[in-house]
Rosetta silent file (secondary structure, phi, psi, omega in degrees, C-alpha in Angstrom):
SEQUENCE: XXXXXXXXXXXXXXXXXXXXXXXXXXXXXXXXXXXXXXXXXXXXXXXXXXXXXXXXXXXXXXXXXXXXXXXXXXXXXXXXXXXXXXXXXXXXXXXXXXXXXXXXXXXXXXXXXXXXXXXXXXXXXXXXXXXXXXXXXXXXXXXXXXXXXXXXXXXXXXXXXXXXXXXXXXXXXXXXXXXXXXXXXXXXXXXXXXXXXXXXXXXXXXXXXXXXXXXXXXXXXXXXXXXXXXXXXXXXXXXXXXXXXXXXX
SCORE:     score description
SCORE:     0.000 S_00000001
   1 L     0.000  -35.235  168.898    0.880  -34.182   46.671 S_00000001
   2 H   -52.134  -43.164 -167.970    1.012  -35.715   43.036 S_00000001
   3 H   -74.421  -34.590 -171.678   -1.816  -33.445   41.767 S_00000001
   4 H   -76.165  -36.048 -177.266    0.052  -30.415   43.457 S_00000001
   5 H   -76.736  -37.615 -176.731    3.534  -31.287   42.127 S_00000001
   6 H  -115.960    4.305 -178.576    2.529  -32.107   38.665 S_00000001
   7 H  -115.129  -69.744 -178.591   -0.810  -30.324   38.096 S_00000001
   8 H   -54.778  -64.445 -173.205   -0.805  -27.071   40.358 S_00000001
   9 H   -76.950  -29.096  159.500    2.614  -26.114   40.453 S_00000001
  10 H   -43.452  -52.542 -165.614    3.548  -26.481   36.690 S_00000001
  11 H   -66.280  -49.159  164.084    0.532  -24.522   35.958 S_00000001
  12 H   -55.149  -41.490  165.791    1.464  -21.793   38.512 S_00000001
  13 H   -66.634  -27.523  166.390    4.905  -21.505   37.224 S_00000001
  14 H   -59.735  -48.442  175.406    3.509  -21.204   33.731 S_00000001
  15 H   -62.507  -25.876 -174.547    1.341  -18.349   34.836 S_00000001
  16 H   -90.434  -26.564  178.316    4.011  -16.473   36.421 S_00000001
  17 H   -60.993  -40.775 -168.195    6.244  -17.175   33.099 S_00000001
  18 H   -92.030  -47.801  175.577    3.623  -15.549   30.848 S_00000001
  19 H   -56.089  -25.681 -179.846    2.360  -12.791   33.360 S_00000001
  20 H   -77.288  -42.451 -172.385    6.045  -12.051   34.373 S_00000001
  21 H   -78.223  -24.821  165.282    7.018  -11.374   30.788 S_00000001
  22 H   -53.953  -53.502  178.484    4.008   -9.300   30.237 S_00000001
  23 H   -75.761  -29.820  177.141    4.916   -7.078   33.290 S_00000001
  24 H   -69.216  -41.708  162.303    8.642   -6.868   32.557 S_00000001
  25 H   -79.164   -3.270  165.769    7.950   -5.524   29.199 S_00000001
  26 H   -78.281  -37.214 -167.580    5.318   -3.421   30.128 S_00000001
  27 H  -120.947   -0.578  176.674    7.034   -1.821   33.070 S_00000001
  28 L  -147.874   58.922 -172.492   10.798   -2.522   32.453 S_00000001
  29 L   -68.405  -30.588 -177.481   11.514   -2.295   28.721 S_00000001
  30 L   -79.959  -17.313  166.815   15.121   -0.784   29.412 S_00000001
  31 L   -72.814   -8.357 -177.557   15.752   -3.804   31.533 S_00000001
  32 L   -87.518   83.131 -176.241   14.806   -6.294   28.961 S_00000001
  33 L  -149.902  175.438  179.093   18.417   -6.867   27.931 S_00000001
  34 L  -100.253    3.295  176.538   21.142   -9.252   28.285 S_00000001
  35 L    38.085   71.627 -172.217   23.075   -6.374   30.143 S_00000001
  36 L   -63.906  132.270  171.227   26.141   -7.356   27.847 S_00000001
  37 L   -89.468    6.527 -170.885   29.567   -7.539   29.498 S_00000001
  38 L   -69.835  -16.340  164.603   31.868   -7.667   26.323 S_00000001
  39 L   -45.606  -46.809 -172.772   33.145   -4.371   27.060 S_00000001
  40 L   -86.936  -26.927  174.863   34.958   -5.682   29.839 S_00000001
  41 L  -149.719  125.724 -159.030   36.184   -8.881   28.800 S_00000001
  42 L  -115.879  -54.398 -173.996   36.355  -10.384   25.264 S_00000001
  43 L   -50.800  -35.599  175.808   38.585  -13.609   25.356 S_00000001
  44 L   -87.301  -33.624 -172.401   36.690  -15.956   27.497 S_00000001
  45 H   -66.830  -30.647 -172.841   33.433  -14.538   26.266 S_00000001
  46 H   -77.828  -18.840  160.228   34.384  -15.289   22.643 S_00000001
  47 H   -76.134  -57.359  173.934   34.625  -19.103   23.810 S_00000001
  48 H   -60.225  -44.051 -176.320   32.027  -19.286   26.153 S_00000001
  49 H   -72.482  -45.856 -178.295   29.119  -17.836   24.718 S_00000001
  50 H   -56.216  -43.781 -171.580   29.134  -19.643   21.279 S_00000001
  51 H   -61.609  -45.212  174.442   29.609  -22.858   23.168 S_00000001
  52 H   -63.504  -43.465 -165.327   26.550  -22.190   25.635 S_00000001
  53 H   -89.221  -11.365 -179.625   24.270  -20.911   23.106 S_00000001
  54 H   -85.806  -34.141 -170.052   24.884  -23.435   20.254 S_00000001
  55 H   -80.159  -27.396  179.786   24.808  -26.269   22.853 S_00000001
  56 H   -67.984  -42.642 -174.951   21.448  -24.864   24.396 S_00000001
  57 H   -57.353  -43.475 -178.953   20.020  -24.904   20.703 S_00000001
  58 H   -68.787  -41.331 -178.456   20.943  -28.797   20.642 S_00000001
  59 H   -60.040  -56.998 -167.509   19.367  -29.265   24.298 S_00000001
  60 H   -78.296   -6.056  170.641   16.196  -27.467   23.303 S_00000001
  61 H   -86.379  -36.818 -179.199   15.794  -29.299   19.862 S_00000001
  62 H   -60.669  -53.114 -177.251   16.432  -32.725   21.695 S_00000001
  63 H   -63.661  -24.386 -179.109   13.587  -31.926   24.120 S_00000001
  64 H   -62.774  -45.106 -173.201   11.308  -30.763   21.344 S_00000001
  65 H   -76.562  -45.698  178.210   11.870  -34.203   19.591 S_00000001
  66 H   -61.327  -28.211 -165.848   11.736  -36.238   22.858 S_00000001
  67 H  -111.481  -35.637 -168.052    8.875  -34.579   24.527 S_00000001
  68 H   -89.886  -34.514 -172.785    6.591  -33.297   21.590 S_00000001
  69 L   -92.484  130.485 -173.656    6.866  -36.005   18.949 S_00000001
  70 L   -71.800  163.233  177.751    4.736  -39.037   19.933 S_00000001
  71 H   -77.738  -35.219  168.367    6.484  -42.495   19.718 S_00000001
  72 H   -57.264  -23.045  174.312    3.949  -43.639   17.076 S_00000001
  73 H   -69.859  -48.968  173.405    5.268  -40.957   14.798 S_00000001
  74 H   -62.730  -36.066 -179.613    8.873  -42.338   14.771 S_00000001
  75 H   -73.162  -31.978  179.614    7.686  -45.938   14.395 S_00000001
  76 H   -62.797  -29.813 -175.551    5.580  -44.963   11.424 S_00000001
  77 L   -89.662    5.853  172.507    8.704  -43.570    9.300 S_00000001
  78 L    84.987   17.752  173.838   10.535  -46.904   10.530 S_00000001
  79 L   -88.979  112.101 -167.852   12.812  -45.170   13.067 S_00000001
  80 L   -82.096  166.135 -165.422   13.327  -48.005   15.658 S_00000001
  81 H   -73.476  -29.619  175.931   13.456  -47.511   19.173 S_00000001
  82 H   -52.530  -54.618 -177.267   17.130  -48.768   19.341 S_00000001
  83 H   -58.172  -48.472  179.521   18.124  -46.072   16.796 S_00000001
  84 H   -55.952  -40.720 -177.464   16.146  -43.358   18.800 S_00000001
  85 H   -55.995  -52.181 -171.358   17.807  -44.564   21.935 S_00000001
  86 H   -74.682  -36.697  174.952   21.348  -44.259   20.656 S_00000001
  87 H   -56.999  -46.098 -177.923   20.701  -40.746   19.070 S_00000001
  88 H   -52.205  -50.441 -175.016   19.141  -39.569   22.242 S_00000001
  89 H   -70.477  -61.580 -175.453   22.099  -40.587   24.180 S_00000001
  90 H   -59.260  -52.377 -174.188   24.997  -39.425   21.832 S_00000001
  91 H   -67.306  -41.857 -173.869   23.240  -36.237   20.673 S_00000001
  92 H   -69.257  -50.121  174.004   21.774  -35.491   24.180 S_00000001
  93 H   -51.244  -54.243 -176.475   25.260  -35.952   25.873 S_00000001
  94 H   -50.106  -62.515 -178.351   27.140  -34.047   23.149 S_00000001
  95 H   -60.238  -41.351  176.313   24.739  -30.819   23.412 S_00000001
  96 H   -54.242  -48.794 -164.971   24.794  -31.296   27.365 S_00000001
  97 H   -81.600  -30.352  173.723   28.542  -31.429   27.733 S_00000001
  98 H   -58.535  -54.814 -172.725   28.900  -28.385   25.013 S_00000001
  99 H   -58.287  -40.766 -178.631   26.449  -26.381   26.968 S_00000001
 100 H   -81.436  -19.815  157.162   27.916  -27.027   30.483 S_00000001
 101 H   -48.115  -54.673 -175.704   31.302  -26.129   29.067 S_00000001
 102 H   -65.837  -54.732 -175.786   30.245  -22.934   27.733 S_00000001
 103 H   -59.482  -33.121  172.261   28.357  -22.051   30.949 S_00000001
 104 H   -63.259  -39.303  164.228   31.370  -23.096   33.017 S_00000001
 105 H   -53.816  -57.437  178.951   33.458  -20.438   31.190 S_00000001
 106 H   -48.517  -53.122  177.479   30.891  -17.931   31.520 S_00000001
 107 H   -65.292  -23.326 -179.875   30.575  -18.359   35.159 S_00000001
 108 H   -80.817  -28.705 -179.313   34.275  -18.626   35.769 S_00000001
 109 H   -68.578  -37.730 -172.528   34.461  -15.236   33.605 S_00000001
 110 H   -73.622  -35.458 -170.443   31.856  -13.694   35.955 S_00000001
 111 H   -83.707  -39.864 -153.004   33.786  -14.631   39.160 S_00000001
 112 H  -103.078   -6.306 -178.921   37.147  -13.804   38.251 S_00000001
 113 L   -96.710  105.744  174.172   36.725  -10.610   36.069 S_00000001
 114 H   -38.400  -56.966 -177.363   36.030   -7.819   38.337 S_00000001
 115 H   -68.607  -30.004  178.048   33.729   -5.405   36.459 S_00000001
 116 H   -66.302  -37.010  179.812   31.840   -8.407   35.227 S_00000001
 117 H   -66.911  -34.908 -176.632   31.366   -9.765   38.784 S_00000001
 118 H   -76.083  -26.712 -177.991   30.174   -6.333   39.872 S_00000001
 119 L   -86.733    5.128 -172.517   27.540   -6.344   37.017 S_00000001
 120 L   -96.328  129.549  171.583   26.128   -9.752   38.123 S_00000001
 121 L  -100.991  159.655  170.968   22.939   -9.483   40.115 S_00000001
 122 H   -44.470  -27.550 -171.306   21.509  -11.832   42.621 S_00000001
 123 H   -83.723  -33.835  179.290   18.735  -12.861   40.186 S_00000001
 124 H   -62.481  -47.643  176.274   21.573  -13.810   37.541 S_00000001
 125 H   -62.507  -23.070  178.893   23.241  -15.916   40.264 S_00000001
 126 H   -78.952  -34.749 -177.487   20.015  -17.602   41.062 S_00000001
 127 H   -69.226  -43.323 -173.274   19.183  -18.218   37.415 S_00000001
 128 H   -64.609  -45.021  179.515   22.664  -19.808   36.903 S_00000001
 129 H   -48.115  -57.895 -177.621   22.316  -22.133   39.775 S_00000001
 130 H   -66.558  -30.485 -176.601   18.885  -23.463   38.586 S_00000001
 131 H   -71.011  -61.915  173.624   20.030  -23.566   34.899 S_00000001
 132 H   -47.775  -37.271 -170.976   23.037  -25.691   35.835 S_00000001
 133 H   -73.697  -42.061 -179.268   21.179  -27.886   38.027 S_00000001
 134 H   -56.876  -52.756  178.210   18.520  -28.582   35.431 S_00000001
 135 H   -61.364  -42.480  165.550   21.246  -29.480   32.895 S_00000001
 136 H   -62.102  -46.726  160.314   23.169  -31.615   35.070 S_00000001
 137 H   -26.768  -61.750  176.675   19.984  -33.497   35.848 S_00000001
 138 H   -44.139  -60.361  175.093   19.264  -33.755   32.333 S_00000001
 139 H   -58.960  -46.810  167.051   22.694  -35.356   31.619 S_00000001
 140 H   -41.530  -40.995 -179.844   22.457  -37.556   34.671 S_00000001
 141 H   -81.868  -22.371  176.973   19.125  -39.094   33.537 S_00000001
 142 H   -77.985  -38.780  174.454   20.595  -39.919   30.074 S_00000001
 143 H   -78.732  -37.014 -170.139   23.660  -41.617   31.423 S_00000001
 144 H   -84.268  -34.581  169.924   22.017  -43.216   34.205 S_00000001
 145 H   -64.168  -39.047  170.781   18.980  -44.567   32.381 S_00000001
 146 H   -82.874  -51.369  172.396   20.899  -45.578   29.202 S_00000001
 147 L   -80.610  -40.290 -168.087   24.176  -46.950   30.315 S_00000001
 148 L  -113.523   10.415  168.902   23.708  -47.980   33.783 S_00000001
 149 L    75.193   -6.379 -164.506   19.881  -48.973   33.565 S_00000001
 150 L   -57.164  126.445 -174.931   19.079  -47.089   36.639 S_00000001
 151 L    86.827    5.811 -177.946   15.083  -46.999   37.005 S_00000001
 152 L   -76.705  154.317 -178.084   14.675  -49.788   34.659 S_00000001
 153 E  -113.572  117.784 -174.692   11.689  -52.181   35.085 S_00000001
 154 L    62.602   41.273  172.487   11.828  -55.956   34.458 S_00000001
 155 L    79.329    5.678  178.592   15.237  -55.577   32.929 S_00000001
 156 E  -101.816  144.805 -176.666   14.098  -52.899   30.554 S_00000001
 157 L   -70.258  155.052  174.019   15.472  -49.374   30.340 S_00000001
 158 L   -59.300  138.134 -177.858   13.211  -46.560   31.442 S_00000001
 159 L  -119.095   95.835 -172.939   11.293  -45.022   28.564 S_00000001
 160 H   -61.667  -30.289 -177.331   10.579  -41.318   29.424 S_00000001
 161 H   -52.129  -25.541 -166.779    8.445  -41.448   25.997 S_00000001
 162 H  -115.663    9.282  177.486    5.762  -43.393   27.480 S_00000001
 163 L  -137.923  -62.609 -178.632    5.672  -41.415   30.798 S_00000001
 164 H   -67.300  -47.569 -178.316    7.113  -37.827   30.997 S_00000001
 165 H   -55.396  -46.757 -179.831    6.318  -37.163   27.247 S_00000001
 166 H   -60.013  -50.820  176.824    2.768  -38.188   27.938 S_00000001
 167 H   -53.765  -42.911 -170.648    2.445  -35.923   30.984 S_00000001
 168 H   -71.631  -37.019 -178.405    4.132  -33.064   29.157 S_00000001
 169 H   -72.808  -32.288  177.248    1.959  -33.159   26.187 S_00000001
 170 H   -64.856  -39.445  176.741   -1.150  -33.444   28.320 S_00000001
 171 H   -62.691  -37.708  179.723    0.062  -30.466   30.481 S_00000001
 172 H   -61.672  -32.198 -165.672    0.390  -28.516   27.166 S_00000001
 173 L   -99.382    2.851  173.215   -3.118  -29.543   26.017 S_00000001
 174 L    66.823   31.317  168.330   -4.490  -28.478   29.470 S_00000001
 175 L  -127.765   65.976 -173.819   -5.224  -32.247   30.376 S_00000001
 176 L   -80.338  155.258 -172.733   -2.331  -33.327   32.426 S_00000001
 177 L  -135.867   96.109 -178.961   -2.280  -36.735   34.157 S_00000001
 178 H   -59.631  -13.913  170.629   -0.033  -36.852   37.227 S_00000001
 179 H   -60.285  -26.066  174.732   -0.086  -40.596   37.274 S_00000001
 180 H   -70.589   -4.545 -170.017    2.474  -40.494   34.416 S_00000001
 181 H  -123.087    2.599  171.003    4.905  -38.836   36.600 S_00000001
 182 L   -87.781  143.572  173.978    4.446  -41.041   39.784 S_00000001
 183 L    67.701   17.812  163.298    6.699  -43.963   40.125 S_00000001
 184 L   -97.967  162.274 -173.340    9.219  -42.841   37.637 S_00000001
 185 L   -49.058  147.049 -178.081   12.784  -42.424   38.503 S_00000001
 186 H   -55.208  -46.066  176.477   13.671  -39.456   40.989 S_00000001
 187 H   -49.139  -42.056  176.726   16.107  -37.916   38.543 S_00000001
 188 H   -70.924  -44.116  176.395   13.527  -37.403   35.979 S_00000001
 189 H   -61.235  -38.767  175.146   11.037  -36.009   38.618 S_00000001
 190 H   -74.755  -23.328  168.524   13.661  -33.654   39.822 S_00000001
 191 H   -59.600  -50.321 -179.888   14.500  -32.505   36.417 S_00000001
 192 H   -73.941  -31.039 -172.226   10.883  -31.526   35.599 S_00000001
 193 H   -77.459  -39.085  179.541   10.362  -29.980   39.040 S_00000001
 194 H   -84.546  -17.888  178.839   13.515  -27.607   38.875 S_00000001
 195 H   -72.200  -49.705  169.603   12.817  -26.925   35.107 S_00000001
 196 H   -34.146  -59.956 -163.887    9.301  -25.427   36.437 S_00000001
 197 H   -59.648  -44.211 -176.319   11.057  -23.405   38.982 S_00000001
 198 H   -59.476  -45.081  178.177   13.559  -22.098   36.108 S_00000001
 199 H   -72.546  -20.614  166.342   10.609  -21.007   33.930 S_00000001
 200 H   -64.091  -41.166 -166.641    8.992  -19.203   36.967 S_00000001
 201 H   -84.518  -14.093 -167.380   12.275  -17.342   37.362 S_00000001
 202 H   -44.192  -61.009 -170.597   12.757  -16.685   33.528 S_00000001
 203 L   -82.961   17.094  166.602   11.119  -13.418   33.226 S_00000001
 204 L  -104.772    5.725 -174.706   13.026  -11.799   36.106 S_00000001
 205 L  -122.887  177.122  173.657   16.491  -12.822   34.666 S_00000001
 206 H   -67.808    0.784  177.275   18.446  -11.915   31.717 S_00000001
 207 H   -82.520    3.344  173.326   16.841  -14.913   29.810 S_00000001
 208 H   -66.369  -30.268 -176.809   14.175  -12.635   28.558 S_00000001
 209 H   -56.007   -9.570 -174.190   16.523  -11.876   25.742 S_00000001
 210 H   -70.752  -35.368 -171.857   15.598  -15.258   24.163 S_00000001
 211 H  -100.351   25.632  177.544   12.424  -13.568   22.995 S_00000001
 212 L  -111.025   37.652 -172.093   14.294  -10.549   21.431 S_00000001
 213 L   -56.558  132.286  170.604   15.262  -11.951   18.033 S_00000001
 214 L   -71.043   60.532 -172.852   16.681   -8.904   16.071 S_00000001
 215 L   -66.685  -31.146 -176.626   14.337   -9.209   13.194 S_00000001
 216 H   -58.088   -7.974 -172.024   14.502   -5.657   12.426 S_00000001
 217 H   -73.178  -29.278 -166.394   18.335   -6.154   11.346 S_00000001
 218 H   -72.504  -51.517 -179.208   16.731   -7.782    8.073 S_00000001
 219 H  -104.248    4.008  175.691   15.124   -4.734    6.689 S_00000001
 220 L   -67.971  158.807  174.154   16.877   -1.756    8.284 S_00000001
 221 L   -69.840  154.997  178.654   19.051    0.594    6.052 S_00000001
 222 L   -69.980  154.061  175.196   22.664    0.090    5.958 S_00000001
 223 L   -94.906  126.390 -175.926   24.832    2.423    8.405 S_00000001
 224 L   -96.652  127.793  177.149   27.152    4.525    6.480 S_00000001
 225 L  -117.676  149.172  177.108   30.402    5.122    8.133 S_00000001
 226 L  -120.295  139.566  179.549   32.906    7.974    7.191 S_00000001
 227 L  -116.945  140.636 -178.594   36.293    8.261    7.854 S_00000001
 228 L   -83.086  129.757 -175.171   38.259   11.538    8.558 S_00000001
 229 L   -67.664  119.222  173.395   40.931   12.505    6.060 S_00000001
 230 L   -88.576    2.190 -178.829   44.348   12.435    8.081 S_00000001
 231 L   -74.430  151.954 -175.504   46.296   13.968    5.180 S_00000001
 232 L   -65.895  124.710  169.106   48.351   17.214    5.813 S_00000001
 233 L    90.497    0.860 -171.472   46.492   20.097    4.517 S_00000001
 234 L  -104.729  131.188  174.464   43.366   18.385    3.695 S_00000001
 235 L  -101.126 -177.979 -175.782   40.209   19.380    5.690 S_00000001
 236 L   -70.310  135.427 -173.273   37.117   17.497    6.473 S_00000001
 237 L    74.348    2.868 -177.760   34.881   16.920    3.635 S_00000001
 238 L   -82.219   -9.008  174.973   37.364   18.186    1.226 S_00000001
 239 L   -76.749  141.020  173.034   37.876   15.029   -0.685 S_00000001
 240 L   -58.682  147.236  168.953   35.858   14.139   -3.748 S_00000001
 241 L   -56.091  144.606  164.267   33.350   11.465   -3.012 S_00000001
 242 L   -67.186  159.256 -171.937   34.294    7.989   -4.054 S_00000001
 243 L   -69.921  128.369  174.928   32.486    6.330   -7.146 S_00000001
 244 L   110.610  -16.632 -172.990   29.325    4.874   -6.232 S_00000001
 245 L  -111.953  154.733  169.406   28.741    7.239   -3.414 S_00000001
 246 L  -104.952  136.817 -174.142   26.573   10.658   -3.448 S_00000001
 247 L   -73.647  140.496 -175.252   27.418   13.582   -1.555 S_00000001
 248 L   -76.398  129.048  175.228   25.237   14.316    1.362 S_00000001
 249 L   -76.521    0.000    0.000   23.282   17.647    0.863 S_00000001
């Protein structure tokens, strides 16, 4: 069972993640979008969207530092385990709270604004459920292991950098060790398991827009806007062009 949960199942989800994105881009380019609902409501979106997206940047950054950077690297630069512990606690909780607050506003908006609710697909609802579950479990793991000492061994706090991080780096390098995921607190196991499910669902939801960075905006020409002269007796295009502009032939 441990081999299935921490070797076979994660690689299956990774395969769906990769092949699913290829399929979606190949056969559903017009669906590769966030399906923006800004037209229907802007007041709540103006608050919820920045909170959610900037919070997610903090969450992703924290996971990159915690999972990809070996403990020996932070030790080598003199970053003590205590300092790392409090940075992960304060930074992780802050990012999680901001993300959860923004997500709550967005979900409330989708549920209470009629046109937005009508534009919400079943896959959107499924994605929101698993995304929220993963975020809540991550915050619970941070609080439970850091403040309450749940999952501690011999009076010491559980250190995911010596178990979960090792499994994750082994998974990425093609040499996962399921033993690193057995015997750890249930909350961390559930967090990793539901994160795998979220990645398997990713290609079939609005989350694909993460890979659609508007790089072209950096090099595209400026868009020229013209206003129609509303003065009485003046026709369209009758005014002399302003300084710095050339008349279109």
